[in-house]
Short mmCIF file of C-alpha atoms in Angstrom, two decimals:
data_model
loop_
_atom_site.label_atom_id
_atom_site.label_comp_id
_atom_site.label_asym_id
_atom_site.label_seq_id
_atom_site.Cartn_x
_atom_site.Cartn_y
_atom_site.Cartn_z
CA UNK A 1 75.82 -13.01 -45.09
CA UNK A 2 75.08 -13.65 -41.23
CA UNK A 3 74.35 -10.29 -39.65
CA UNK A 4 76.67 -10.98 -37.09
CA UNK A 5 79.30 -11.63 -39.81
CA UNK A 6 78.60 -7.80 -41.52
CA UNK A 7 79.12 -6.22 -37.85
CA UNK A 8 82.17 -7.98 -37.53
CA UNK A 9 83.14 -6.94 -40.77
CA UNK A 10 82.14 -3.81 -40.16
CA UNK A 11 84.06 -3.51 -37.27
CA UNK A 12 87.17 -4.58 -39.09
CA UNK A 13 87.06 -1.63 -41.51
CA UNK A 14 86.44 1.17 -38.78
CA UNK A 15 89.78 -0.53 -36.57
CA UNK A 16 92.55 2.05 -38.08
CA UNK A 17 95.90 1.53 -36.53
CA UNK A 18 96.74 2.91 -33.05
CA UNK A 19 100.20 4.27 -31.72
CA UNK A 20 101.91 1.49 -29.78
CA UNK A 21 100.23 1.64 -26.32
CA UNK A 22 103.05 2.79 -23.77
CA UNK A 23 102.67 1.55 -20.08
CA UNK A 24 99.08 1.83 -19.25
CA UNK A 25 98.24 2.52 -15.16
CA UNK A 26 95.49 0.54 -14.25
CA UNK A 27 92.06 2.48 -14.44
CA UNK A 28 88.56 1.29 -13.74
CA UNK A 29 85.68 3.28 -15.69
CA UNK A 30 82.10 3.15 -14.55
CA UNK A 31 79.89 2.88 -17.00
CA UNK A 32 76.06 3.22 -16.23
CA UNK A 33 72.46 2.82 -17.86
CA UNK A 34 68.92 2.87 -16.45
CA UNK A 35 67.46 -1.03 -18.10
CA UNK A 36 68.15 -3.69 -17.49
CA UNK A 37 70.46 -7.09 -18.24
CA UNK A 38 68.30 -8.12 -20.59
CA UNK A 39 68.01 -4.60 -22.52
CA UNK A 40 70.28 -4.02 -25.53
CA UNK A 41 71.78 -1.30 -23.86
CA UNK A 42 73.28 -3.93 -21.17
CA UNK A 43 74.63 -5.82 -24.92
CA UNK A 44 75.96 -3.19 -25.62
CA UNK A 45 77.69 -2.29 -22.69
CA UNK A 46 79.04 -5.39 -22.22
CA UNK A 47 80.63 -5.39 -26.15
CA UNK A 48 82.06 -2.05 -25.18
CA UNK A 49 83.73 -3.56 -21.69
CA UNK A 50 85.19 -6.74 -23.65
CA UNK A 51 86.73 -4.41 -26.66
CA UNK A 52 88.63 -2.27 -24.32
CA UNK A 53 89.66 -4.92 -22.38
CA UNK A 54 91.35 -6.60 -25.24
CA UNK A 55 92.67 -3.66 -26.68
CA UNK A 56 94.43 -2.30 -23.67
CA UNK A 57 95.54 -5.89 -22.34
CA UNK A 58 93.45 -5.52 -19.27
CA UNK A 59 94.89 -2.02 -18.29
CA UNK A 60 91.55 -0.62 -18.71
CA UNK A 61 88.61 -1.94 -16.53
CA UNK A 62 85.04 -0.99 -17.40
CA UNK A 63 82.45 -1.67 -14.70
CA UNK A 64 78.71 -1.47 -15.75
CA UNK A 65 76.27 -0.07 -13.40
CA UNK A 66 72.32 -1.25 -14.63
CA UNK A 67 69.28 -0.51 -13.51
CA UNK A 68 69.60 2.86 -12.54
CA UNK A 69 71.73 2.43 -9.50
CA UNK A 70 73.71 5.44 -10.07
CA UNK A 71 70.41 7.38 -11.10
CA UNK A 72 67.61 7.96 -13.45
CA UNK A 73 69.23 9.60 -17.18
CA UNK A 74 69.28 13.19 -16.16
CA UNK A 75 70.93 12.06 -12.76
CA UNK A 76 73.70 10.38 -14.83
CA UNK A 77 74.55 12.87 -17.34
CA UNK A 78 74.79 15.50 -14.68
CA UNK A 79 77.14 13.44 -12.38
CA UNK A 80 79.30 13.46 -15.78
CA UNK A 81 79.59 16.65 -16.33
CA UNK A 82 80.89 17.01 -12.59
CA UNK A 83 82.98 14.09 -13.01
CA UNK A 84 81.25 12.06 -10.24
CA UNK A 85 79.90 9.45 -13.25
CA UNK A 86 82.52 8.19 -15.57
CA UNK A 87 79.79 7.50 -18.57
CA UNK A 88 76.77 6.23 -19.63
CA UNK A 89 74.49 4.94 -22.34
CA UNK A 90 71.83 7.42 -22.60
CA UNK A 91 68.82 7.76 -24.69
CA UNK A 92 68.99 10.64 -26.78
CA UNK A 93 65.86 12.33 -25.06
CA UNK A 94 67.88 13.37 -22.00
CA UNK A 95 70.90 14.05 -23.70
CA UNK A 96 68.88 17.03 -25.69
CA UNK A 97 68.11 18.81 -22.02
CA UNK A 98 71.73 19.88 -22.29
CA UNK A 99 72.36 20.38 -25.77
CA UNK A 100 68.53 21.50 -27.43
CA UNK A 101 70.08 20.73 -30.94
CA UNK A 102 69.93 17.41 -30.49
CA UNK A 103 66.53 17.44 -29.84
CA UNK A 104 66.19 17.16 -33.56
CA UNK A 105 66.21 13.50 -33.97
CA UNK A 106 63.46 13.47 -31.50
CA UNK A 107 61.32 14.62 -34.34
CA UNK A 108 58.06 12.61 -35.48
CA UNK A 109 58.02 10.26 -38.80
CA UNK A 110 61.58 12.22 -39.20
CA UNK A 111 63.55 9.20 -40.39
CA UNK A 112 61.73 6.61 -42.86
CA UNK A 113 64.32 3.38 -41.93
CA UNK A 114 67.10 2.57 -39.66
CA UNK A 115 69.50 2.78 -42.61
CA UNK A 116 68.53 6.74 -43.12
CA UNK A 117 68.76 7.36 -39.47
CA UNK A 118 72.61 5.58 -39.57
CA UNK A 119 73.51 7.83 -42.54
CA UNK A 120 72.66 10.78 -40.84
CA UNK A 121 73.72 9.91 -37.72
CA UNK A 122 77.38 8.39 -38.67
CA UNK A 123 77.81 11.22 -40.89
CA UNK A 124 78.80 14.45 -40.99
CA UNK A 125 75.76 15.82 -38.80
CA UNK A 126 75.52 13.23 -36.66
CA UNK A 127 79.47 13.63 -35.38
CA UNK A 128 79.15 17.53 -35.43
CA UNK A 129 76.45 17.42 -32.68
CA UNK A 130 78.68 14.68 -30.87
CA UNK A 131 81.48 17.22 -30.83
CA UNK A 132 79.45 19.93 -29.86
CA UNK A 133 78.08 17.91 -26.33
CA UNK A 134 81.88 19.83 -25.47
CA UNK A 135 79.81 22.75 -24.98
CA UNK A 136 77.60 21.45 -21.57
CA UNK A 137 81.05 19.66 -20.67
CA UNK A 138 80.20 16.12 -22.11
CA UNK A 139 82.43 13.83 -24.65
CA UNK A 140 80.07 11.93 -27.13
CA UNK A 141 81.37 8.92 -28.50
CA UNK A 142 79.04 7.49 -30.34
CA UNK A 143 75.46 6.55 -31.64
CA UNK A 144 74.00 3.47 -30.64
CA UNK A 145 70.31 2.76 -30.44
CA UNK A 146 66.93 3.43 -28.43
CA UNK A 147 64.84 2.29 -32.04
CA UNK A 148 61.70 3.23 -33.23
CA UNK A 149 59.51 4.00 -30.47
CA UNK A 150 55.70 2.50 -30.71
CA UNK A 151 52.80 2.90 -28.37
CA UNK A 152 51.51 0.48 -25.64
CA UNK A 153 48.48 1.00 -23.25
CA UNK A 154 46.20 -0.61 -21.25
CA UNK A 155 42.88 0.64 -22.40
CA UNK A 156 41.87 -0.38 -25.74
CA UNK A 157 43.37 -0.97 -29.61
CA UNK A 158 44.72 2.25 -31.02
CA UNK A 159 44.41 2.37 -35.20
CA UNK A 160 44.33 5.86 -35.40
CA UNK A 161 45.29 9.29 -33.73
CA UNK A 162 41.30 9.48 -32.61
CA UNK A 163 41.53 6.27 -30.60
CA UNK A 164 44.64 8.12 -28.12
CA UNK A 165 42.15 10.41 -26.97
CA UNK A 166 42.90 11.11 -23.27
CA UNK A 167 44.71 8.43 -22.21
CA UNK A 168 47.40 9.12 -20.08
CA UNK A 169 50.99 8.15 -21.65
CA UNK A 170 54.49 8.19 -20.37
CA UNK A 171 56.78 10.19 -22.25
CA UNK A 172 60.57 11.23 -21.96
CA UNK A 173 61.42 14.36 -19.99
CA UNK A 174 61.47 16.04 -23.28
CA UNK A 175 59.37 18.74 -24.89
CA UNK A 176 59.31 17.23 -28.51
CA UNK A 177 57.78 14.04 -27.15
CA UNK A 178 55.66 15.90 -24.83
CA UNK A 179 54.37 18.05 -27.63
CA UNK A 180 54.09 15.31 -29.98
CA UNK A 181 51.69 12.87 -27.85
CA UNK A 182 49.54 16.30 -27.02
CA UNK A 183 48.89 16.35 -30.68
CA UNK A 184 48.13 13.18 -30.85
CA UNK A 185 45.38 13.53 -28.61
CA UNK A 186 46.89 11.83 -25.54
CA UNK A 187 47.71 13.11 -21.84
CA UNK A 188 51.46 13.21 -22.06
CA UNK A 189 53.32 12.61 -18.81
CA UNK A 190 56.82 13.28 -18.91
CA UNK A 191 58.31 11.31 -16.18
CA UNK A 192 61.72 9.16 -15.63
CA UNK A 193 61.49 5.58 -16.76
CA UNK A 194 61.69 3.70 -13.16
CA UNK A 195 58.63 5.76 -12.18
CA UNK A 196 56.82 4.73 -15.38
CA UNK A 197 57.50 1.10 -14.23
CA UNK A 198 55.35 1.82 -10.91
CA UNK A 199 53.00 3.98 -12.47
CA UNK A 200 52.10 1.54 -15.06
CA UNK A 201 51.66 -1.47 -12.26
CA UNK A 202 49.83 1.03 -10.40
CA UNK A 203 47.43 1.94 -12.94
CA UNK A 204 48.49 5.88 -12.41
CA UNK A 205 49.59 6.11 -16.30
CA UNK A 206 47.60 4.20 -19.53
CA UNK A 207 50.21 3.49 -21.51
CA UNK A 208 54.14 5.01 -22.76
CA UNK A 209 55.99 4.88 -25.96
CA UNK A 210 59.24 2.82 -26.43
CA UNK A 211 60.85 0.30 -29.17
CA UNK A 212 60.15 -2.97 -29.36
CA UNK A 213 63.56 -4.25 -27.19
CA UNK A 214 62.15 -2.19 -24.74
CA UNK A 215 58.53 -3.27 -24.20
CA UNK A 216 60.08 -7.08 -24.47
CA UNK A 217 63.03 -7.06 -21.92
CA UNK A 218 60.66 -5.11 -19.02
CA UNK A 219 57.99 -7.64 -19.72
CA UNK A 220 55.34 -4.75 -20.01
CA UNK A 221 52.95 -7.12 -21.67
CA UNK A 222 52.20 -8.02 -17.92
CA UNK A 223 50.74 -4.76 -17.51
CA UNK A 224 50.04 -3.27 -21.17
CA UNK A 225 47.88 -5.16 -23.20
CA UNK A 226 47.93 -3.22 -26.66
CA UNK A 227 50.88 -2.44 -28.85
CA UNK A 228 50.90 -0.43 -31.96
CA UNK A 229 53.65 -0.04 -34.34
CA UNK A 230 53.21 3.69 -34.95
CA UNK A 231 57.42 4.34 -35.51
CA UNK A 232 56.54 7.68 -34.74
CA UNK A 233 60.12 8.95 -33.76
CA UNK A 234 63.80 6.91 -34.14
CA UNK A 235 65.55 7.23 -30.90
CA UNK A 236 69.01 7.50 -30.71
CA UNK A 237 70.98 6.44 -27.64
CA UNK A 238 74.80 7.86 -26.99
CA UNK A 239 78.08 6.41 -25.25
CA UNK A 240 78.63 9.78 -23.36
CA UNK A 241 81.32 10.70 -21.31
CA UNK A 242 82.07 13.28 -18.46
CA UNK A 243 84.34 15.60 -20.24
CA UNK A 244 86.98 16.53 -17.16
CA UNK A 245 87.16 12.09 -17.00
CA UNK A 246 87.47 12.16 -20.99
CA UNK A 247 90.35 14.72 -20.80
CA UNK A 248 92.57 13.07 -17.86
CA UNK A 249 92.87 9.94 -20.13
CA UNK A 250 95.90 9.54 -22.36
CA UNK A 251 95.33 10.10 -25.83
CA UNK A 252 96.04 6.36 -27.08
CA UNK A 253 93.45 5.27 -24.49
CA UNK A 254 90.92 7.97 -25.68
CA UNK A 255 91.94 6.37 -29.59
CA UNK A 256 90.46 2.56 -28.34
CA UNK A 257 87.63 3.91 -25.82
CA UNK A 258 85.92 5.86 -28.81
CA UNK A 259 86.72 3.22 -31.42
CA UNK A 260 85.48 0.43 -28.73
CA UNK A 261 82.27 2.82 -28.34
CA UNK A 262 81.53 3.14 -32.35
CA UNK A 263 81.83 -0.78 -32.70
CA UNK A 264 79.51 -1.46 -29.66
CA UNK A 265 76.99 0.84 -31.42
CA UNK A 266 77.24 -1.15 -34.56
CA UNK A 267 77.02 -4.48 -32.56
CA UNK A 268 73.78 -3.43 -30.73
CA UNK A 269 72.11 -2.34 -34.01
CA UNK A 270 72.52 -5.41 -35.28
CA UNK A 271 71.30 -7.05 -32.19
CA UNK A 272 68.16 -5.12 -32.75
CA UNK A 273 67.29 -6.09 -35.79
CA UNK A 274 68.01 -9.38 -35.71
CA UNK A 275 65.84 -10.09 -32.53
CA UNK A 276 62.89 -7.71 -33.05
CA UNK A 277 60.84 -10.66 -34.91
CA UNK A 278 61.19 -12.93 -31.96
CA UNK A 279 60.26 -10.12 -29.84
CA UNK A 280 57.32 -8.99 -30.95
CA UNK A 281 56.35 -13.14 -31.30
CA UNK A 282 57.03 -13.70 -27.51
CA UNK A 283 54.49 -10.53 -27.18
CA UNK A 284 52.21 -12.03 -28.50
CA UNK A 285 52.38 -15.16 -26.72
CA UNK A 286 51.94 -13.27 -23.57
CA UNK A 287 48.58 -12.26 -24.60
CA UNK A 288 49.43 -9.19 -25.94
CA UNK A 289 47.60 -7.67 -29.08
CA UNK A 290 49.78 -5.73 -31.57
CA UNK A 291 48.39 -3.64 -34.29
CA UNK A 292 51.22 -3.91 -37.31
CA UNK A 293 48.76 -1.77 -39.94
CA UNK A 294 48.14 1.55 -37.88
CA UNK A 295 47.11 4.60 -40.13
CA UNK A 296 50.39 6.37 -40.25
CA UNK A 297 49.36 9.11 -42.71
CA UNK A 298 47.01 10.34 -39.83
CA UNK A 299 49.79 9.99 -37.06
CA UNK A 300 52.08 11.78 -39.23
CA UNK A 301 49.25 14.79 -40.39
CA UNK A 302 48.52 15.07 -36.70
CA UNK A 303 51.88 16.37 -35.42
CA UNK A 304 52.72 18.62 -38.27
CA UNK A 305 52.07 21.36 -35.56
CA UNK A 306 55.24 19.93 -33.69
CA UNK A 307 57.37 20.84 -36.61
CA UNK A 308 55.39 24.06 -36.92
CA UNK A 309 56.83 25.03 -33.44
CA UNK A 310 59.94 23.53 -33.19
CA UNK A 311 61.35 22.82 -37.07
CA UNK A 312 62.96 26.43 -37.02
CA UNK A 313 64.81 25.69 -33.63
CA UNK A 314 67.99 23.78 -34.56
CA UNK A 315 68.98 26.11 -36.88
CA UNK A 316 70.28 24.61 -40.38
CA UNK A 317 69.92 20.97 -38.74
CA UNK A 318 66.26 19.81 -39.91
CA UNK A 319 67.03 21.00 -43.46
CA UNK A 320 70.28 19.61 -43.83
CA UNK A 321 69.03 15.90 -42.71
CA UNK A 322 66.14 16.39 -44.60
CA UNK A 323 67.96 16.55 -47.33
CA UNK A 324 70.37 14.01 -46.67
CA UNK A 325 67.33 11.56 -46.62
CA UNK A 326 65.75 13.03 -49.96
CA UNK A 327 69.50 12.27 -51.67
CA UNK A 328 69.31 8.61 -49.93
CA UNK A 329 66.52 8.04 -51.25
CA UNK A 330 67.22 9.23 -54.75
CA UNK A 331 70.23 6.46 -54.88
#
């Protein structure tokens, strides 16, 4: 079955009957993200916009602001908390700066596959953490994805952690990522994505780490000559709304928005899977060398101290996730 037919079938299964909509006063919500219109985030945002418009008969308009026009991800989240930004599609790393336990998903080499990640995120553990975002005045709606992250650099091919020694690598402003790359031997430099793009062009950093879709949509092959498929971390992304805005919405509109966010998230995951091979070939054609056979065992062993430092910080979330992954693998 075609991937998008599968998505449609899954979306239909998600749809539960909602109460008949009362007359809804026209409403516009601003949804912001920090990447460009070629990125999967924008495809997810557009899908969400269209679903909401359809299911509210056009009463609720979602206005999309890409390219960090309303600020970087931290700024967007802070705006949501106080009600100056309505909602966004935000990478999990910055979200975990507001609710630390969300960073459990950032631990390196935690998820062996996308399917294992989806099972956790769409299950009890993932929903529990989404609900807990209300503790910090945010409303978690659904998990889309940034995807499995990989290393790019402008210096040399990387096959083992030893090859990274001394490289200046941009990472998200998140302590788990910073410590992960320090253990791998790099000079981890936390900075916002918009700043990283300029730093790569100017040569003030040597590389960065992101999923293939980001490397492709931002044409990083123009500044980065090498990509290593380290798959060192699976990064969720979150459809998130400011709690002050959420609480003002009618209950039936809340139901439509939450359901549309989940369907748009599933759509984006399928899109990423469908497009990745073509994106990698396009990067090769643009001159990027891609190593798809790096020494994964060496990378995983090098980050053992990250688990020793952070493993106990997330209460029982880490052992619960690991147990669910083991149970899934045994089936």
